[in-house]
Structure formats: C-alpha cells, structure tokens
mmCIF file of C-alpha atoms in Angstrom:
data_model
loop_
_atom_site.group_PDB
_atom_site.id
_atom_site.type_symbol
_atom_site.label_atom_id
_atom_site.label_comp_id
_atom_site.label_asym_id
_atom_site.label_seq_id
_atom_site.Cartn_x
_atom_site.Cartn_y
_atom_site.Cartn_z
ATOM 1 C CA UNK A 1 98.224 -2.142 58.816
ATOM 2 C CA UNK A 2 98.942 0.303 61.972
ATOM 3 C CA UNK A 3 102.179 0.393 61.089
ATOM 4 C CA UNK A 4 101.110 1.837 57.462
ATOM 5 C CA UNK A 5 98.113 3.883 58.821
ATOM 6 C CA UNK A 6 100.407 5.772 61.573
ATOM 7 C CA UNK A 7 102.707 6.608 58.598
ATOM 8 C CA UNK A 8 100.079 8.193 56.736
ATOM 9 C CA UNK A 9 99.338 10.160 59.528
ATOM 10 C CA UNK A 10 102.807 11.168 60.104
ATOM 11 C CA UNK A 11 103.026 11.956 56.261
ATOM 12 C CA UNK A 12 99.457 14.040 56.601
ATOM 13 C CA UNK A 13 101.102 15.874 59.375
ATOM 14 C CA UNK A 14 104.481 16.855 57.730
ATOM 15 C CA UNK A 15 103.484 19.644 55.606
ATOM 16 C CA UNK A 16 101.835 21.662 58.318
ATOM 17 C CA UNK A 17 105.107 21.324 60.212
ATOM 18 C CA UNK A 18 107.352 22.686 57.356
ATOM 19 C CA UNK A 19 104.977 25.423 56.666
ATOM 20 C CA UNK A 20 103.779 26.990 60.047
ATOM 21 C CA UNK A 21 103.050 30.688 58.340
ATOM 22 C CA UNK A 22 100.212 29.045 56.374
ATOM 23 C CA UNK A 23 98.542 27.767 59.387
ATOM 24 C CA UNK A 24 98.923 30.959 61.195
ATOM 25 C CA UNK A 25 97.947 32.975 58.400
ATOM 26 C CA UNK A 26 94.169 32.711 58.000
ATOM 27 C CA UNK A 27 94.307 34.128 61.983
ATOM 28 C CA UNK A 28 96.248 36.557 61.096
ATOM 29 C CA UNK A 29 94.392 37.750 57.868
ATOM 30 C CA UNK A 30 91.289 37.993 60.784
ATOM 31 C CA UNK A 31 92.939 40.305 62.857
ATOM 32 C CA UNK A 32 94.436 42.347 60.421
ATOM 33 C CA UNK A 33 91.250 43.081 58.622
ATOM 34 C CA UNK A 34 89.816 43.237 61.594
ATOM 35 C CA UNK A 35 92.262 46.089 62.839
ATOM 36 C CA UNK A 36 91.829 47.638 59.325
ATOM 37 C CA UNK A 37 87.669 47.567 59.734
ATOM 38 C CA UNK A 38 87.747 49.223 62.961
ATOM 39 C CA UNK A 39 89.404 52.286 61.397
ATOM 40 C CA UNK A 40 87.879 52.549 58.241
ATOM 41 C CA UNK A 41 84.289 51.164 58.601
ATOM 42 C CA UNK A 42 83.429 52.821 62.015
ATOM 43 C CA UNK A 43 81.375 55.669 59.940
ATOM 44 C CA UNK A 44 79.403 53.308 57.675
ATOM 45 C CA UNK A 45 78.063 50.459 59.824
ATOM 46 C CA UNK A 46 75.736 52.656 62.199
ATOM 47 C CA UNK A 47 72.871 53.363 62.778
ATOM 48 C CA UNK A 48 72.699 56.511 60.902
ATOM 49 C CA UNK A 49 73.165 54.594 57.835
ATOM 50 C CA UNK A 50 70.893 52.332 58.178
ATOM 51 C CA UNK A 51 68.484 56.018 58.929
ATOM 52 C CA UNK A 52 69.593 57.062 55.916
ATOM 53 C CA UNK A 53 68.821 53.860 53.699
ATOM 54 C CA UNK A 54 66.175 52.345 55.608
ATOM 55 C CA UNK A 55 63.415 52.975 52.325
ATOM 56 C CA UNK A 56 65.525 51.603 50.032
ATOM 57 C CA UNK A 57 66.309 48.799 51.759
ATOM 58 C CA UNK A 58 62.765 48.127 52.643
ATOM 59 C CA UNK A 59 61.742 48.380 48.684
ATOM 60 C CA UNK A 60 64.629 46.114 47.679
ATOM 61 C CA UNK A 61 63.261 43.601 50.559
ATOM 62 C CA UNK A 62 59.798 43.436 49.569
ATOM 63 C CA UNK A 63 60.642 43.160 45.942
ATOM 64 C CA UNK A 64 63.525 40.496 46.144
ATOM 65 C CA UNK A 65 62.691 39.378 49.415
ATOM 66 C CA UNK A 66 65.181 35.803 49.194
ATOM 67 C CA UNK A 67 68.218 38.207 47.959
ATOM 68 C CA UNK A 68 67.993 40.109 50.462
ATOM 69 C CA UNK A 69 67.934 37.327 53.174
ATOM 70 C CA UNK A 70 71.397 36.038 51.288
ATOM 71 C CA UNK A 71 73.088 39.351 51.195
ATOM 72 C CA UNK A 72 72.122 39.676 54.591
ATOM 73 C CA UNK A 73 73.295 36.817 56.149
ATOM 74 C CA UNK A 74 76.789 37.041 54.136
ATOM 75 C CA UNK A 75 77.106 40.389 55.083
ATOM 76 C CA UNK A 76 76.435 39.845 59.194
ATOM 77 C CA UNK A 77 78.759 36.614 58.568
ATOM 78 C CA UNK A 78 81.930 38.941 58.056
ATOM 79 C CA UNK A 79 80.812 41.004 60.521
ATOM 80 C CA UNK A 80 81.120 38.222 62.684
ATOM 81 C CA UNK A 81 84.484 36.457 61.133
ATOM 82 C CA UNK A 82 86.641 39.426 60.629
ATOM 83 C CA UNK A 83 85.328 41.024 63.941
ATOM 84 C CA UNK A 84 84.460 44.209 62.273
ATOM 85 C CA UNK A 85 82.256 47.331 64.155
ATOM 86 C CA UNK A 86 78.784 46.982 63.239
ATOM 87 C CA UNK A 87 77.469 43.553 64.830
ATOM 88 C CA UNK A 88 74.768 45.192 67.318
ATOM 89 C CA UNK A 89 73.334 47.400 64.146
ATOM 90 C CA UNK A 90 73.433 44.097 62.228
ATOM 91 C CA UNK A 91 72.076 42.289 64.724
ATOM 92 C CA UNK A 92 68.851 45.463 64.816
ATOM 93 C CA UNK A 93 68.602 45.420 61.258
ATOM 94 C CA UNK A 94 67.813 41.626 61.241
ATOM 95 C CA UNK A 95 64.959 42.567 63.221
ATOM 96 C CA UNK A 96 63.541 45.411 61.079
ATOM 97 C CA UNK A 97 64.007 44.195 58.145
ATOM 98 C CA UNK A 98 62.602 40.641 58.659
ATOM 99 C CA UNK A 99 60.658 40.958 62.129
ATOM 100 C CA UNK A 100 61.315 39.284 65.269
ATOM 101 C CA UNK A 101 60.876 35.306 63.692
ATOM 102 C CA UNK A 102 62.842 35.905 60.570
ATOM 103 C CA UNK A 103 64.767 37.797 62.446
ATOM 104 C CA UNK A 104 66.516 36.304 65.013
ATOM 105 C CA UNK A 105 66.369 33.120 62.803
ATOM 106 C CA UNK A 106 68.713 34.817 60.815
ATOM 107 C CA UNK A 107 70.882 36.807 62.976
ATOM 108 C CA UNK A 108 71.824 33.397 64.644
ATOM 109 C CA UNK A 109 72.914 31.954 61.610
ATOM 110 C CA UNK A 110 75.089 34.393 60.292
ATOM 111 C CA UNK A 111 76.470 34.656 63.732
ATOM 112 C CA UNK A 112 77.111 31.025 64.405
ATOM 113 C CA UNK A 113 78.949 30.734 60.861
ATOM 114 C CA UNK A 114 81.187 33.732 61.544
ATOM 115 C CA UNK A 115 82.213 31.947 64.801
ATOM 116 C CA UNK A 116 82.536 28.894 63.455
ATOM 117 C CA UNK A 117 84.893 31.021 60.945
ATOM 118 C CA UNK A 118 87.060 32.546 63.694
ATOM 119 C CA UNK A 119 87.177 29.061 65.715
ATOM 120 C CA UNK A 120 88.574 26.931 62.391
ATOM 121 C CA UNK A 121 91.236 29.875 62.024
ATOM 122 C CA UNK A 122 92.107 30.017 65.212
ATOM 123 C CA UNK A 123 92.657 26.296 65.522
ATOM 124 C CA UNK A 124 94.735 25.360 62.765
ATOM 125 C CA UNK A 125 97.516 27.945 63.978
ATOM 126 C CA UNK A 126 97.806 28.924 67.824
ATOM 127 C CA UNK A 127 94.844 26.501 68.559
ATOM 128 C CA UNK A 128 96.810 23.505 67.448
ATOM 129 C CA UNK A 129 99.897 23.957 69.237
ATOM 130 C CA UNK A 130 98.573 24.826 72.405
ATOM 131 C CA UNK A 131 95.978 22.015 72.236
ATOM 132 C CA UNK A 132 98.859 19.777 71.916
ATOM 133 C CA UNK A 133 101.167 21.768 74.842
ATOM 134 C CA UNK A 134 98.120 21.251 77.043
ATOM 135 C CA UNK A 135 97.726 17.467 75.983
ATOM 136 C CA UNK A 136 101.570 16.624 77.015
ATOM 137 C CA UNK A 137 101.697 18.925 80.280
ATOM 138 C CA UNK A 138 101.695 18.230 83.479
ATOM 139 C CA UNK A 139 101.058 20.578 86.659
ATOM 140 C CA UNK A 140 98.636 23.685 85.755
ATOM 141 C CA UNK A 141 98.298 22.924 82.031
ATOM 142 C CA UNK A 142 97.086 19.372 82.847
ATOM 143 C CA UNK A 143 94.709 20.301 85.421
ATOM 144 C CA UNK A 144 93.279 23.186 82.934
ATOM 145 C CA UNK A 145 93.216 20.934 80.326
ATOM 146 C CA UNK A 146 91.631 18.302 83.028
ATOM 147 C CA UNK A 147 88.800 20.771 84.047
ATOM 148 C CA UNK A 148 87.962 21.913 80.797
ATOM 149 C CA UNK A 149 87.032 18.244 79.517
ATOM 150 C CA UNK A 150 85.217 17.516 82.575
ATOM 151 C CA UNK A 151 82.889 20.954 82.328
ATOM 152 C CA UNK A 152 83.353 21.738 78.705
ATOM 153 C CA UNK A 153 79.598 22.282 77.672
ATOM 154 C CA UNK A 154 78.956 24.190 80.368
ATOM 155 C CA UNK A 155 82.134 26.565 80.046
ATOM 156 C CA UNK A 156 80.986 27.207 76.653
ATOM 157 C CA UNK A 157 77.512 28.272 77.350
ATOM 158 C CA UNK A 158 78.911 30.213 80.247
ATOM 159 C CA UNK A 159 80.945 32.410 77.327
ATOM 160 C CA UNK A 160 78.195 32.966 75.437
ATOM 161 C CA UNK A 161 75.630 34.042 78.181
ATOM 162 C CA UNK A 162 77.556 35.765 80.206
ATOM 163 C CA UNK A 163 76.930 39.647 79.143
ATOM 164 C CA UNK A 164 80.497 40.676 79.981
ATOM 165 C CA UNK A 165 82.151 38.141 77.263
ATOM 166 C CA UNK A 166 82.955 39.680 74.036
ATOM 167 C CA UNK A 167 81.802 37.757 71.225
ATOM 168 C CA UNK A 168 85.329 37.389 69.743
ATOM 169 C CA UNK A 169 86.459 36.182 72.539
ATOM 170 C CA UNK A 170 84.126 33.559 73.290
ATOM 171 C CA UNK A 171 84.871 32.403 69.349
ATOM 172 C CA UNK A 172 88.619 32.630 70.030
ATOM 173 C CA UNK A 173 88.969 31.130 73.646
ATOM 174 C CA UNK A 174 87.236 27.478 72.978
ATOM 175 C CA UNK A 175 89.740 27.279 69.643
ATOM 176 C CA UNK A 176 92.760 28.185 71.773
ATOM 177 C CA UNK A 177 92.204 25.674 74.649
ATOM 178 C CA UNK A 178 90.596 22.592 72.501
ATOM 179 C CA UNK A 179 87.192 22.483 72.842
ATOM 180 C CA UNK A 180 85.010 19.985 70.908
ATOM 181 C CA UNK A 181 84.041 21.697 67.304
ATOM 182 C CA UNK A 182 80.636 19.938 68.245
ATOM 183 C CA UNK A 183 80.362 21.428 70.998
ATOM 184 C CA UNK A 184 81.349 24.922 69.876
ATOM 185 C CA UNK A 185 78.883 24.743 67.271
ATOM 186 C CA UNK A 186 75.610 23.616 68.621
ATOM 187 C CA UNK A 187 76.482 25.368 72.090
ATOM 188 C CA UNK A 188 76.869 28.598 70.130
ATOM 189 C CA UNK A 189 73.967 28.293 68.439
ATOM 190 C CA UNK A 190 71.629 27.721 71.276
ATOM 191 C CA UNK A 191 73.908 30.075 73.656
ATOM 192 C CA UNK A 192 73.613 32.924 71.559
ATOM 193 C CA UNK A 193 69.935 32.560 71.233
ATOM 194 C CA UNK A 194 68.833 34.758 74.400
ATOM 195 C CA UNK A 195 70.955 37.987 72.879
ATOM 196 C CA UNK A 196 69.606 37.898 69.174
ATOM 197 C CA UNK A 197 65.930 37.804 70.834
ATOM 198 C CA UNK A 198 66.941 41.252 72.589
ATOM 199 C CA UNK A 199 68.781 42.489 69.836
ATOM 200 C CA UNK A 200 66.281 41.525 67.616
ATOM 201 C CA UNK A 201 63.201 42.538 69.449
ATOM 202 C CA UNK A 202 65.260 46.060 69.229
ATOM 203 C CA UNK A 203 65.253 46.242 66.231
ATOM 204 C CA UNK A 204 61.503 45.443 65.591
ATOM 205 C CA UNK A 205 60.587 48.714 66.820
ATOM 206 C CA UNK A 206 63.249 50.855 64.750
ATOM 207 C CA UNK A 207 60.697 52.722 62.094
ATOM 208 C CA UNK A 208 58.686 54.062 65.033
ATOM 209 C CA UNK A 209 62.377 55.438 66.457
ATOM 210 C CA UNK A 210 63.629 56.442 63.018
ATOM 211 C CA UNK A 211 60.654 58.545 63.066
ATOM 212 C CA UNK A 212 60.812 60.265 66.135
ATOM 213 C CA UNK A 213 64.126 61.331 65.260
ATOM 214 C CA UNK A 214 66.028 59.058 67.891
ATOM 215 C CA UNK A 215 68.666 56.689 67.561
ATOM 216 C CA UNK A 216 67.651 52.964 69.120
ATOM 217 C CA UNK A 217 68.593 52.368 72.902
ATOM 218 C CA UNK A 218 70.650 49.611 73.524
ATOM 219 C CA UNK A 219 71.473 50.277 77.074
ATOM 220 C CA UNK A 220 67.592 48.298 77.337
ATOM 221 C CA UNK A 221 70.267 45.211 77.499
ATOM 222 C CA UNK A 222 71.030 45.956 80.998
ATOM 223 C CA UNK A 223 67.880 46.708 82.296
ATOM 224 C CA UNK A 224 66.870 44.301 85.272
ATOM 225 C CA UNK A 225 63.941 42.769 83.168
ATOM 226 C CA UNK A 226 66.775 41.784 80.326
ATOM 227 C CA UNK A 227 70.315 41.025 82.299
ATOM 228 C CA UNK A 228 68.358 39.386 84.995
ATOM 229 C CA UNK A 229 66.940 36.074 83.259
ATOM 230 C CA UNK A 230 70.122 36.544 81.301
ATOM 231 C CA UNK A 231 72.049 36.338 84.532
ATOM 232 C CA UNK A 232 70.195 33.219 85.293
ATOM 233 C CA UNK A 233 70.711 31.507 82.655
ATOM 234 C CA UNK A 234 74.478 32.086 83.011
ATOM 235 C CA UNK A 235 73.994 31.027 86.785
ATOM 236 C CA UNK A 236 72.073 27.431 85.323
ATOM 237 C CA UNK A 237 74.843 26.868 83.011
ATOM 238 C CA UNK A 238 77.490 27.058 85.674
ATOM 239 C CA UNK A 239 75.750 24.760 88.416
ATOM 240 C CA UNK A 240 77.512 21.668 86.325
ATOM 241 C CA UNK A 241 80.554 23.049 87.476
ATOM 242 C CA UNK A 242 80.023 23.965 91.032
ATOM 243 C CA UNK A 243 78.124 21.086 91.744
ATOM 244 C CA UNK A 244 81.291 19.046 90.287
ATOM 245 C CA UNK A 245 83.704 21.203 91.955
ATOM 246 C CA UNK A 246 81.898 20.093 95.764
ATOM 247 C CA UNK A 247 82.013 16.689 95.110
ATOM 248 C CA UNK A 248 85.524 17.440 94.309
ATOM 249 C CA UNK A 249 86.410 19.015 97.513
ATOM 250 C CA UNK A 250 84.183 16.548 99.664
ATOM 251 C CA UNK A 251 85.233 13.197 98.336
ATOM 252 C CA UNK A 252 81.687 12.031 96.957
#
C-alpha cells in the first residue's frame, strides 16, 4: 500500500516536472500585468477620479447597495493580485462609500484574497523549488529555513505591520520561503487589520475634503498618534523572536 501510494505521488508530481513554464506562468502573468497597470492605469485609479464620480457612485450605492459591495470587492481584489496603482484610493473609497464598519470589513477581504492570489502563484513556480532547495540544504539555507519554522507566525505579522513592508512583498516573501498557507491566511487577515482602520477611517471623511477642494492626506499614516501603536504592535509581534533568540544564545 506505501509502495502504491508513493507511486501515485511520484505520478501526481511528473507533469509539473515536464512542464515548468505552466507553473511559472500564473507569476509571471502577475508581474506582467502588473508592469502593464503601472503604465497605463496610473491616471484612472486616483483620487481625482473618484472626485469626479463620487455622485454617481453614491446613487448607484444606495440604489443597488449589494452590487456595489461585489463590484467592489472584485475590483480592490485585482488591485491587490496583479499589484496594480490604486490600492490606498481603494482602500479610501471602502471607507466612503460604506463607512468605517462596512468599510474596513470589506477592504480586508478583498485584500486578504488578492494576497492569497499572489501567494498560490508564487508558490507553485519559484515558491516550490526554493521550498524544496531550502528543505535539502545544509549551512545558511538550513538555518533560514530552521528559523523561519521556529518564528513563522510572528515573521508574518512582522511583514504585515511593519509600515516599511510593501504589501507585495509581504504576499510574495512567505510564498518564496514556505510559509504555512494557514498561517499566511489568517495572519494576513488579522495583520492587515490596523492599516485598513487608518485607511479606512480616511476615507470616512472624504465628502467633507472633496468639498473643500482638497485631495485626502495620507501622510496622517505617519503621524506619531498612527505609526506609534503601529510601531508597537510590530515591536509585540517580534518579542517571540527575541525572546527565542536569548534563550538561544544563553543555553536555557
């Protein structure tokens, strides 16, 4: 019976050895519509637009309020997957169209799908084969591969809290080095909670800005009363690892 069931897997295996394009290709189909977006959509997802249509979208909403939620949502989720420009006025809309609630409800779901989008790409091409590299090394790739298991739910929290991290590359990253999809998922969708509050909470406000004539501030996300309990929250999320890493060093 193990002989037969190791066979199976062997058979299961052989066709994404003979065809390696097809695993790399929805990656690459990502990043090439991602390098397309960020020449061609720049102009369209921006504020301004959303200026310019913020009536009719707020007629359409009221009268076909669950459409709107859907064509949201799938909208902000290839955003997300194809890494196009756009995410931080998504990420406002959700706010003034639905309210802060709704809202961020929203924002993180279309968020964590598009990551989970870019992780399941990544890791059936590049993700794979390093995953496996890291799995038979010895020396640095062993001891990466070695830390990373030991602190994994904290490292991923760490990506997604941590201001600095672009969002594509805290969805790219975890599907490069082997991360749990588990723990990608629900660790994205609590890590990314803090920033869609902000982003949110932005756009909340946005009629009152539209009609001053302004365009909304989003430099707010790095003032002290914002970065610093983000800051924390990054520095609560690493303390697994330091506190690990002194044991290490001290024997205990």
């Amino acid at each position: 019976m193990e002989k037969t069931a190791h066979q199976e897997a062997r058979k299961d295996a052989a066709p994404a050895r003979k065809h390696p394009v097809l695993r790399h290709a929805p990656l690459a189909v990502i990043l090439a519509v991602a390098a397309i977006g960020a020449f061609t959509l720049r102009d369209y997802l921006s504020f301004e637009t959303l200026r310019d249509n913020r009536e009719a979208l707020l007629t359409y909403r009221d009268a076909h309020f669950a459409i709107m939620v859907a064509g949201f949502i799938g909208i902000y989720f290839l955003i997300v997957a194809f890494s196009l420009p756009g995410a931080a006025v998504a990420s406002v809309t959700g706010g003034f169209l639905f309210g802060l609630g709704f809202g961020t409800a929203f924002n993180v779901i279309a968020a964590t799908l598009g990551a989970i989008a870019i992780f399941q790409a990544a890791r059936m091409g590049l993700g794979r084969a390093l995953a496996a590299r890291m799995e038979a090394g010895e020396g640095t790739l062993k001891r990466i591969k070695e830390g990373l298991h030991e602190n994994e739910v904290s490292v991923l929290f760490l990506l997604r809290l941590v201001p600095a991290v672009p969002f594509f590359v805290a969805n790219l990253l975890p599907a490069l080095v082997g991360v749990k999809f588990r723990n990608f998922v629900w660790t994205t969708a609590l890590g990314i909670i803090p920033g869609a509050l902000v982003f949110t909470w932005i756009g909340v406000g946005l009629g009152e800005v539209f009609d001053r004539g302004e365009s909304p501030d989003l430099s707010l996300l790095w003032e002290p009363q914002i970065i610093g309990p983000l800051l924390g929250l990054s520095a609560l999320a690493a303390l697994p690892i330091i506190i690990k890493a002194v044991r290490g060093k001290k024997g205990i």
